[in-house]
């Protein structure tokens, strides 16, 4: 205020001296004009000073226009000064009456302003969207004076029309060019101030935006009126509005479809400073958990003023899927364990019954034996899988002959292969070393798994071959495999072998149905989804075999994988380093 | 003589039930999946069906739906037998008019026979 006072004094002094100099020149009109100019300038300065003070902490266009209109009557004559400001969902129409007018006058000004706002923005406005506030003198219906003078100024902030300011009078011939130039100037200054301040805000906003832009979680920040200030691409993706530039809270309300009351939660945050964590909900086939919390001003003294709210959408789709796979897996395990258990229980019950069909006892004992063996296998698988998961899977590698182990397993499966009329062939390359360090029991387990799988999936009268050969460091594995006389359904990937040290390779090739590419990845995973294909082929078991096999081979420092082609067959292969190498 | 159809791919269970049910009181037939079961229905409608849920080719729920579509509901008594206690499937079965259900491994043969007797039409 001291500044204003000093300006007033200085200007008054100038005015007085000018008056003294000119008083003898009888240039009264000139003087009057000067005085008018000076007062206008002072007014302008005062307004701009006040504006400067106010916008120091306010960016509210409406508040700034209020300051201007409140003091405009000091130098412009009008019956009413009014402004219209465009809000996202409505048009605010505020009119201050300096003198009483009738209702039609108000309506007339409103319609004209709405018309010019429409023309400026090139869109239609409905009278219903107008929120009217009248102040000042009262409406007197008897005064039937129409609008005779009228002047409109567009309110432009940052090159965007945000509204119009209008002065109107019942008298004719007001609002000359000159007066209006000053009004323009004031509005321009105000707009410039707001624009530059908004520029600062925008820069800051851009910084925040850049930061949240890269976040995987959807982030939306709103002001206290739930206008979106910051939004990242992930948040737009949540509601399927990636392409939309200006997303509003209504886009969220529409697209969340009542699954999460974003507006209500923000209101709780803004008004009650509450934080909120939602349950999981599904939008556009994805699962989210939302967090809502208030944004407060930084202040050590008080609790801080709430400026707005933040919503974070955390994508939990992957977790939900994992849970589903785990649930399916658990329910499958329960089913697979209960079935043999139920068989054991019922067979023993039958054995206890007095009325027992002759020669049935042996059959029941057989059932008990088979079921308990298959249960034991499954329990062992589950324990192995648990050990793998806990990283407590250990192998005991001792030099042994792979040729012996492979031949032993092939002999073991020969009987069941014969039942299905499947030719089971074994080839051990001469270059295979007599002793290689490996865990005999565990490698037997891997071979059991690979050969029994091959038998399961190969139709009657098919063929299965098991080969073992040496892969030289830097050698071409397909060439090496070819020498054994086996042709895989597809070449083995050379890059997998390129960096391996000299290794012992075992490959089990079947003439089965083959594995579609999309299922190959999940073959070796622990929680393989229980798909219909398992049921159709009527394959029993935990489905953990390959996951365990991979665990065993990895623990040996080797690799295990598969190549396959539909209707031709599959080759499952593993490679073990010939030298005992220190594990990484 | 009451006719009982066991629809289950668990051959051990089928064998046990056949051994446990008194051949003087019951005529027991079996089918390994829903499709086989539907074709046996063409010959005669049993008094009771013991129906497993998880089966290859056509599962228990699909079988129930098909049977109801073809013959109408409540033409026979159905007991769901499963080792999977998934409540979803059981409530689907209840909606399709089953008489009851039990978890195979939770029941003794005696218990199952008692349930069959009470579910059979008098």
Short mmCIF file of C-alpha atoms in Angstrom, two decimals, chain A residues 331-332 334-336 338-347 349-350 353 355 357 363-364 367 371 530 535-538 540, chain B residues 9-10 12-13 15-16 19-23 52 54-57 82-85 103-112:
data_model
loop_
_atom_site.label_atom_id
_atom_site.label_comp_id
_atom_site.label_asym_id
_atom_site.label_seq_id
_atom_site.Cartn_x
_atom_site.Cartn_y
_atom_site.Cartn_z
CA UNK A 331 -7.12 -77.57 -6.79
CA UNK A 332 -5.53 -79.86 -9.39
CA UNK A 334 -5.86 -81.76 -4.33
CA UNK A 335 -7.79 -83.66 -6.96
CA UNK A 336 -4.80 -85.72 -8.04
CA UNK A 338 -7.38 -87.44 -3.36
CA UNK A 339 -8.02 -89.83 -6.22
CA UNK A 340 -5.40 -92.48 -5.26
CA UNK A 341 -6.08 -91.85 -1.57
CA UNK A 342 -9.75 -92.56 -2.13
CA UNK A 343 -8.79 -95.73 -4.01
CA UNK A 344 -6.61 -96.94 -1.12
CA UNK A 345 -9.29 -96.18 1.41
CA UNK A 346 -12.04 -97.92 -0.51
CA UNK A 347 -9.91 -100.94 -1.41
CA UNK A 349 -12.72 -101.06 3.15
CA UNK A 350 -13.62 -103.76 0.63
CA UNK A 353 -16.05 -106.50 4.22
CA UNK A 355 -19.04 -110.40 1.72
CA UNK A 357 -16.08 -111.79 -4.11
CA UNK A 363 -6.94 -107.15 -6.97
CA UNK A 364 -7.63 -104.84 -3.99
CA UNK A 367 -4.98 -101.29 -6.23
CA UNK A 371 -2.36 -96.01 -5.76
CA UNK A 530 -4.45 -76.84 -15.93
CA UNK A 535 -7.91 -83.54 -19.54
CA UNK A 536 -8.59 -84.52 -23.11
CA UNK A 537 -5.41 -86.55 -23.35
CA UNK A 538 -6.28 -87.99 -19.95
CA UNK A 540 -2.62 -87.83 -14.86
CA UNK B 9 -12.93 -91.72 -15.50
CA UNK B 10 -11.45 -93.00 -12.22
CA UNK B 12 -10.49 -97.69 -9.51
CA UNK B 13 -13.48 -95.92 -8.03
CA UNK B 15 -14.39 -100.98 -9.79
CA UNK B 16 -14.78 -100.41 -6.04
CA UNK B 19 -17.67 -104.51 -5.93
CA UNK B 20 -19.35 -102.80 -3.01
CA UNK B 21 -22.90 -102.50 -4.37
CA UNK B 22 -24.93 -105.67 -3.76
CA UNK B 23 -25.48 -107.31 -7.17
CA UNK B 52 -17.91 -87.16 -11.58
CA UNK B 54 -13.63 -83.60 -14.03
CA UNK B 55 -13.62 -85.98 -16.97
CA UNK B 56 -12.07 -85.94 -20.43
CA UNK B 57 -14.10 -85.17 -23.58
CA UNK B 82 -15.77 -85.44 -7.07
CA UNK B 83 -12.39 -85.10 -5.54
CA UNK B 84 -12.38 -81.43 -6.34
CA UNK B 85 -14.28 -79.46 -3.74
CA UNK B 103 -16.14 -85.71 -1.99
CA UNK B 104 -15.01 -89.25 -2.84
CA UNK B 105 -12.00 -89.32 -0.55
CA UNK B 106 -14.07 -88.03 2.38
CA UNK B 107 -16.62 -90.85 2.28
CA UNK B 108 -16.36 -94.55 2.99
CA UNK B 109 -18.03 -97.05 0.66
CA UNK B 110 -20.63 -97.57 3.42
CA UNK B 111 -21.34 -93.87 3.55
CA UNK B 112 -21.67 -93.67 -0.23
#
